[in-house]
C-alpha positions as CSV (number, residue, x, y, z in Angstrom):
1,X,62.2,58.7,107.5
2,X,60.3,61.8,106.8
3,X,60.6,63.8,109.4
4,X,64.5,62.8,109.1
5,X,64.4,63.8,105.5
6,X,62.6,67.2,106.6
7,X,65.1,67.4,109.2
8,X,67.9,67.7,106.3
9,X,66.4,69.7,104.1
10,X,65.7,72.6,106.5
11,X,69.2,72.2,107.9
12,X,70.9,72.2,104.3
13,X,68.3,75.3,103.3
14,X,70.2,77.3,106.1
15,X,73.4,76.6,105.3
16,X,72.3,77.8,101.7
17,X,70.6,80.9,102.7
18,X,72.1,84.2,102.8
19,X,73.0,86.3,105.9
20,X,73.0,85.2,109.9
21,X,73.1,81.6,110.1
22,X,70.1,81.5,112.9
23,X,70.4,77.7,113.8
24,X,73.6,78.1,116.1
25,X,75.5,81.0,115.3
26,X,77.8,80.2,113.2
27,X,78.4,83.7,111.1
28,X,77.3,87.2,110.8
29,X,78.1,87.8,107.5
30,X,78.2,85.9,104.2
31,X,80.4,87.1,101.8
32,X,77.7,85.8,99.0
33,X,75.2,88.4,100.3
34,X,77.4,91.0,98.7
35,X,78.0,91.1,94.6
36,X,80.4,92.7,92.8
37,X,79.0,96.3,92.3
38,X,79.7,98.4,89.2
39,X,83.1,98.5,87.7
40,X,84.3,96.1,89.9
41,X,86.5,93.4,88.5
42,X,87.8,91.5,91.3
43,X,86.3,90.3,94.6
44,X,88.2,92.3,97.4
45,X,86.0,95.6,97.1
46,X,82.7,92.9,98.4
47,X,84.7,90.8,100.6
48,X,86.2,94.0,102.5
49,X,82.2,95.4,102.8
50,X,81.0,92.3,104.2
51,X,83.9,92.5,106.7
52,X,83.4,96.5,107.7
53,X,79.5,94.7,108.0
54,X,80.4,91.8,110.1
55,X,81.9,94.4,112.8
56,X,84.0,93.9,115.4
57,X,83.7,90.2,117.1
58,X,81.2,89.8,113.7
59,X,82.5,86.4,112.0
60,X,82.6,86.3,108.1
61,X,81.8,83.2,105.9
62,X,82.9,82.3,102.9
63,X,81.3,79.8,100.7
64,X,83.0,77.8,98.1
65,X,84.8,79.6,95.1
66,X,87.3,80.9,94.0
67,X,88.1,84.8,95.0
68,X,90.1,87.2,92.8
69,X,92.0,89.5,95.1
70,X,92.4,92.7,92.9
71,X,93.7,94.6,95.8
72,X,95.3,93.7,99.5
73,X,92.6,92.7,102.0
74,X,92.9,94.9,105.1
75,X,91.3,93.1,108.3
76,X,91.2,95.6,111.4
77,X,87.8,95.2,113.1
78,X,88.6,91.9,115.1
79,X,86.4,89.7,112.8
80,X,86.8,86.2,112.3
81,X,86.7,84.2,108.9
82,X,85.7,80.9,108.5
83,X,86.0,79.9,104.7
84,X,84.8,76.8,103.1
85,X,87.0,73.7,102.9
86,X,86.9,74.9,99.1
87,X,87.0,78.9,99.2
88,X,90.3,80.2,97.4
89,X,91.3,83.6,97.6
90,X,93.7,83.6,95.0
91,X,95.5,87.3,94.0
92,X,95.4,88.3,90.6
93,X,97.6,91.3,90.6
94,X,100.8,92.0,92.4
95,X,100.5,93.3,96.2
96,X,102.4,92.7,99.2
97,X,99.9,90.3,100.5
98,X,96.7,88.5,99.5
99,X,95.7,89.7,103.5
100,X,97.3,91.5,105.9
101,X,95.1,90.8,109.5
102,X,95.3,93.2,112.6
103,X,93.9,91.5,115.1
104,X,94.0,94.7,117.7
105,X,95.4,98.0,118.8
106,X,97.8,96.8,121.4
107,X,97.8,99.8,124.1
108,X,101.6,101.5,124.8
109,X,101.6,100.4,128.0
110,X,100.8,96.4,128.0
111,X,100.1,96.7,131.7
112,X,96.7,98.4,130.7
113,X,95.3,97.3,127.4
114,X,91.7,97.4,126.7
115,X,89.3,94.7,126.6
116,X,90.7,92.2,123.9
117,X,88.4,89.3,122.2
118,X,90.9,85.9,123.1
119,X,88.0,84.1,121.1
120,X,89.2,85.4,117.0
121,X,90.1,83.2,114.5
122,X,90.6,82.9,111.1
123,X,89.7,78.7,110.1
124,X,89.9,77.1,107.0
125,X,90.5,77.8,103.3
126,X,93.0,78.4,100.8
127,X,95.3,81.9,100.6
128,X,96.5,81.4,97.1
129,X,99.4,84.2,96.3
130,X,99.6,83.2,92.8
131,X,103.3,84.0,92.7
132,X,102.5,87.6,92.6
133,X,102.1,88.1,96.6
134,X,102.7,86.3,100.0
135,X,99.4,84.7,101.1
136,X,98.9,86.1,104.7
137,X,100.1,88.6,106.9
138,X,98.4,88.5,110.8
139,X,99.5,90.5,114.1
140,X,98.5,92.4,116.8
141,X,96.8,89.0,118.4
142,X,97.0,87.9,122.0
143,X,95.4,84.4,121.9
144,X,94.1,83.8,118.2
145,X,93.1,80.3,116.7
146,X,94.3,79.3,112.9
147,X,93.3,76.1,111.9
148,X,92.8,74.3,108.8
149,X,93.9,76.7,106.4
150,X,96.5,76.1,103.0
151,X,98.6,78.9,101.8
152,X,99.8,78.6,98.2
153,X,102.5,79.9,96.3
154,X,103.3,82.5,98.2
155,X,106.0,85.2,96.6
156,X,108.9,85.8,99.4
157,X,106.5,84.2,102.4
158,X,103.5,81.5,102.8
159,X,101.9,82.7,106.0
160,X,104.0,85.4,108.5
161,X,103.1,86.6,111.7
162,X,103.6,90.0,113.2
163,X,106.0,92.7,111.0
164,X,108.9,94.1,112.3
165,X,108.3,97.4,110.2
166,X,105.0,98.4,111.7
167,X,104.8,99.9,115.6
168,X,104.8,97.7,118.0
169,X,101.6,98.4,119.4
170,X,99.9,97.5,115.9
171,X,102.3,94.2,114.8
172,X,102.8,92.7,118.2
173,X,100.9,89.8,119.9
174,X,101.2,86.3,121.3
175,X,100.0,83.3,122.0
176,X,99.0,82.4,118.5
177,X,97.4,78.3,118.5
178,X,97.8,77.2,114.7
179,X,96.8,73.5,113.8
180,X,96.8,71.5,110.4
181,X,98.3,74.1,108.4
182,X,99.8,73.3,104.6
183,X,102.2,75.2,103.1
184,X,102.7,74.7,99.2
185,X,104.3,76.2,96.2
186,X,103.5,74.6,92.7
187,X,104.8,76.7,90.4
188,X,108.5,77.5,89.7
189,X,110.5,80.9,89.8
190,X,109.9,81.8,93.3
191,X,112.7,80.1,94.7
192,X,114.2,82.1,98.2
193,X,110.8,82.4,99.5
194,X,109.7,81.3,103.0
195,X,106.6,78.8,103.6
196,X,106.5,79.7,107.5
197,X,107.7,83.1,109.5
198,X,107.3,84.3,112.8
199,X,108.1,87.5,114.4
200,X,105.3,86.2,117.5
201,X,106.2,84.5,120.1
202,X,104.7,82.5,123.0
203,X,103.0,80.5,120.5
204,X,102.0,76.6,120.1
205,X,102.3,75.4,116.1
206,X,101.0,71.7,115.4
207,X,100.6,69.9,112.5
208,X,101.9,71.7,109.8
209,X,103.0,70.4,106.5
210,X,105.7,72.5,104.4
211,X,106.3,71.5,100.9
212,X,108.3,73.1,98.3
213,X,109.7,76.5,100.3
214,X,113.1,77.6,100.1
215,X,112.5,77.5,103.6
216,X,110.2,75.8,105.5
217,X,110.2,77.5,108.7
218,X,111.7,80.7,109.9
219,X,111.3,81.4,113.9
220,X,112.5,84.6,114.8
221,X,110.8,85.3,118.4
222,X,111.4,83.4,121.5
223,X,109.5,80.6,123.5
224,X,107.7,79.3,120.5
225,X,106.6,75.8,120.4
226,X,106.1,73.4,117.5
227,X,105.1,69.9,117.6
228,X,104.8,67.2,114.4
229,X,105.6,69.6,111.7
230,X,107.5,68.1,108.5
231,X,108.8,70.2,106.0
232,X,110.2,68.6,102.5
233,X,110.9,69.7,99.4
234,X,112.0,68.4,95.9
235,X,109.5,68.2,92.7
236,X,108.7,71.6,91.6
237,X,111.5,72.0,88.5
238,X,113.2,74.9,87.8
239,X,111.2,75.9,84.8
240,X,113.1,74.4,81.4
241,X,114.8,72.5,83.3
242,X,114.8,68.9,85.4
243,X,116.4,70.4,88.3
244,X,114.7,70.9,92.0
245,X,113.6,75.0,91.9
246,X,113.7,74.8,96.0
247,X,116.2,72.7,97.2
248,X,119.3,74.5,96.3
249,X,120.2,76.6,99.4
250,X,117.1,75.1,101.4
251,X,116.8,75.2,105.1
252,X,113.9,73.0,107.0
253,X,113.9,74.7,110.4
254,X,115.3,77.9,110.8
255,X,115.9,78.6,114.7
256,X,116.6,81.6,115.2
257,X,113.9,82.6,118.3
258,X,115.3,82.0,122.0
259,X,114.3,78.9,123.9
260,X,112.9,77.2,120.4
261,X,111.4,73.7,121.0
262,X,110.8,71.1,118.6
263,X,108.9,68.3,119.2
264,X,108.5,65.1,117.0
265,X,109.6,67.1,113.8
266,X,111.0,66.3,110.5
267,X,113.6,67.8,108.0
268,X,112.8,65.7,104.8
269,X,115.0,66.7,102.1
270,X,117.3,70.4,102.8
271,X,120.2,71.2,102.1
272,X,120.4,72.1,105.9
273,X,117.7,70.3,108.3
274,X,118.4,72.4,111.4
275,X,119.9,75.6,111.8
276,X,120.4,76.8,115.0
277,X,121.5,80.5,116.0
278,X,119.3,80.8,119.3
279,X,118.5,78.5,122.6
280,X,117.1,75.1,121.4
281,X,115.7,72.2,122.5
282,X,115.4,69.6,120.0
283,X,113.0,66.0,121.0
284,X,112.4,62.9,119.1
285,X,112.9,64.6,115.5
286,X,114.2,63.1,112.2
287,X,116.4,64.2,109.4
288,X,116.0,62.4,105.7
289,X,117.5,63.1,102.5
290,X,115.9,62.1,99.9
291,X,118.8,60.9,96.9
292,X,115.7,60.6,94.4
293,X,116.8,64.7,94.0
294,X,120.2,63.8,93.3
295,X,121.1,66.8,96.1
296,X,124.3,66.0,97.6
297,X,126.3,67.1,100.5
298,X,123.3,68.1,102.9
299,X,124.0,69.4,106.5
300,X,121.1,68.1,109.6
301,X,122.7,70.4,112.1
302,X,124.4,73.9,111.4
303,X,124.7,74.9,115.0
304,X,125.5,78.5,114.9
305,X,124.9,80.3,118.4
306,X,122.8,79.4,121.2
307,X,122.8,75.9,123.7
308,X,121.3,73.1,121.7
309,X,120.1,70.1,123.4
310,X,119.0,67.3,120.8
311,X,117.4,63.9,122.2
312,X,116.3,60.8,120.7
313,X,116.5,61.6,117.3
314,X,116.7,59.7,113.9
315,X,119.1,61.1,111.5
316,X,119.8,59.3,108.3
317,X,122.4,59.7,105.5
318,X,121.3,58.9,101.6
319,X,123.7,61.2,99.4
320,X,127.1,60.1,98.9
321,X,128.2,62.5,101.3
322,X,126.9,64.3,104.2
323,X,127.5,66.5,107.8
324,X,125.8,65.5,110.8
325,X,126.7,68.3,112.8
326,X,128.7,71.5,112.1
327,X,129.4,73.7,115.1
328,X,130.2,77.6,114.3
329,X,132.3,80.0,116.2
330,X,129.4,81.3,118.5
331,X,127.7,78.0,119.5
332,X,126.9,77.3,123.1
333,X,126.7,74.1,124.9
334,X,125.7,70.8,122.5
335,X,123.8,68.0,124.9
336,X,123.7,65.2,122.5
337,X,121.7,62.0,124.2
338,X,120.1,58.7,122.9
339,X,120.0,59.7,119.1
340,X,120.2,57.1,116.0
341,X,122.3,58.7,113.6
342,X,122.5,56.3,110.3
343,X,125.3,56.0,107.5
344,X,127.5,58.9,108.4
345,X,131.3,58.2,108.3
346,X,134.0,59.2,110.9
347,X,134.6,61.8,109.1
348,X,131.1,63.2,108.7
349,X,130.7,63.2,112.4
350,X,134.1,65.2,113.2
351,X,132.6,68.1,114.7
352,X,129.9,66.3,116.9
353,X,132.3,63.8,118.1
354,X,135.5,66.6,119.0
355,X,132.2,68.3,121.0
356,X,131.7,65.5,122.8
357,X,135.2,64.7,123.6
358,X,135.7,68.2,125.3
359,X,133.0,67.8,127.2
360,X,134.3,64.5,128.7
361,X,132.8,61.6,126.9
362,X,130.5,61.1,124.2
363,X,127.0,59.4,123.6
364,X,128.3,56.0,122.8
365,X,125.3,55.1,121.7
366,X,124.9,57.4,119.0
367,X,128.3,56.9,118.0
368,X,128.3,53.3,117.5
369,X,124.9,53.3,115.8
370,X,126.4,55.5,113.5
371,X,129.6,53.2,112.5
372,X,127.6,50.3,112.4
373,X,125.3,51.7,110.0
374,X,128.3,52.7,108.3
């Protein structure tokens, strides 16, 4: 028992100490090795000097605490950052973002790019934009691990990947593997804003919980891949007021990337569950409304461009009235096969059903689950 208690102590005294953890590895840098200096009112001048000190492929820890981001943080030196189950960066003056992460210099010519570290990550966390900033910005990645990580009340976006505005050889990347993300807003008045966006592609998303986001997830690249992610929405209040501050004009999944796939998903509670203006494949999701909101006339499929193929799905009706499928001028080819859709009148299932029709038959099996459960 001794030597076991010995044992503990000496491992607990080096996760307590300051600087390289020796044991295995873990960090470089701890961000408690480096105070506030002089002047400084916030926490982003120290964080950003143990970054510059963790050096590129350094890693950067952060114990548990609360962070006051006074300023944007500016990753470029391919360091990782591992926070604390606990550690908060939370911004406590307006800025774009609480962090905007460049991963690499991409070369011009992506035939010849220099040596890049396929090992960075950033695990972990909380990115807290207080309602005065989006939580994260990252890009310029080619394989990158995010994991563990919530992302707060975020002002016009939770977490996005790459940025459209910068050059492509600074926002571009791929191959992003993200597990057990949250996305959540608390507080009202920042209805519109996005909890998910992606301007990568190539990537694999798993796991990932969106509450309370105008929308919940926004994929604007191509060949992206998500798997178990739920997005819902419904008690943050306007504020004065006892009505929903994100469901009005709320969209689950956003598809808007070429040859999207969704895997065991759910749209729990939006005005629209799946919107679909690119290539889509679409397995062995759900679709809920949730009439505790008192938010009627919801739409699970808005099926604007693209082909769509949706298979063994669950779609249920709870509002008084509801669309299970409305087909634009622009969409492509529907393949509709062994779903469950539940309540939805005749009616409520014209344009799925004249889709079917033209192309020959129809999924009877969908169909008749649906009138029965009418």
């Amino acid at each position: 028992m001794k030597c076991r208690t010995l044992i503990g102590a000496a491992i607990a005294a080096c996760f307590a100490g300051a600087g390289t953890l020796l044991a295995d590895g873990t960090w470089d840098v701890n961000v408690a090795d480096f105070p506030r200096q002089s002047g400084e009112t916030g926490d982003s001048a120290r964080i950003m000097r143990a970054v510059e000190s963790a050096g590129e492929g350094g890693v950067v820890w952060f114990p548990r605490g609360e962070y006051e981001i006074d300023s944007m943080l500016i990753v470029s030196n391919a360091a990782s950052l591992l926070l604390h189950k606990s550690a908060v960066l939370k911004a406590v003056k307006e800025m774009p973002f609480v962090m905007r992460y460049f991963g690499r210099q991409m070369e011009a010519n992506p035939h010849q790019r220099v040596h890049t570290d396929h090992n960075m990550f950033i695990r972990g966390g909380e990115f807290d934009g207080n309602g005065l900033a989006g939580c994260a910005n990252v890009m310029g990645l080619a394989h990158f691990t995010m994991a563990d990580t919530t992302f707060r009340n975020g002002r016009g976006v939770g977490l996005q990947l790459g940025d459209p505005t910068q050059p492509r050889s600074i926002e571009g990347g791929y191959e992003i593997v993200a597990n057990n993300l949250y996305f959540i807003c608390n507080l009202p008045g920042l209805a519109g804003n996005v909890g998910f966006l992606t301007y990568i592609g190539d990537s694999h998303f798993t796991d990932m919980v969106v509450v309370d986001y105008t929308v919940g997830v926004r994929d604007l690249k191509w060949s992206n891949r998500y798997t178990r992610c739920h997005v819902w929405g419904g008690p943050v209040k306007k504020a004065g007021t006892d009505e929903p501050e994100y469901l009005p004009n709320s969209i689950a999944f956003d598809l808007a990337g070429a040859d999207c796939l969704l895997d065991d998903c759910y749209a729990d509670t939006a005005m629209i569950g799946f919107r679909v203006r690119r290539d889509a494949r679409i397995f062995n999701c759900g679709y809920f409304n949730n009439w505790v909101f008192k938010m009627d006339g919801p739409e699970v499929f808005v099926h604007e461009g693209g082909s769509l193929i949706v298979t063994g799905g669950r779609f249920s009706k709870n509002s008084p009235h509801a669309t299970l499928y409305r087909r634009g001028e622009k969409a492509g080819r529907l393949t509709w096969r062994d779903n469950q859709p539940l309540n939805f009148t005749d009616g409520e299932m014209k344009d799925l059903n004249e889709e079917l029709k033209k192309q020959g038959g129809s999924d009877k099996s969908s169909v008749n689950d649906a009138k029965l459960a009418g």
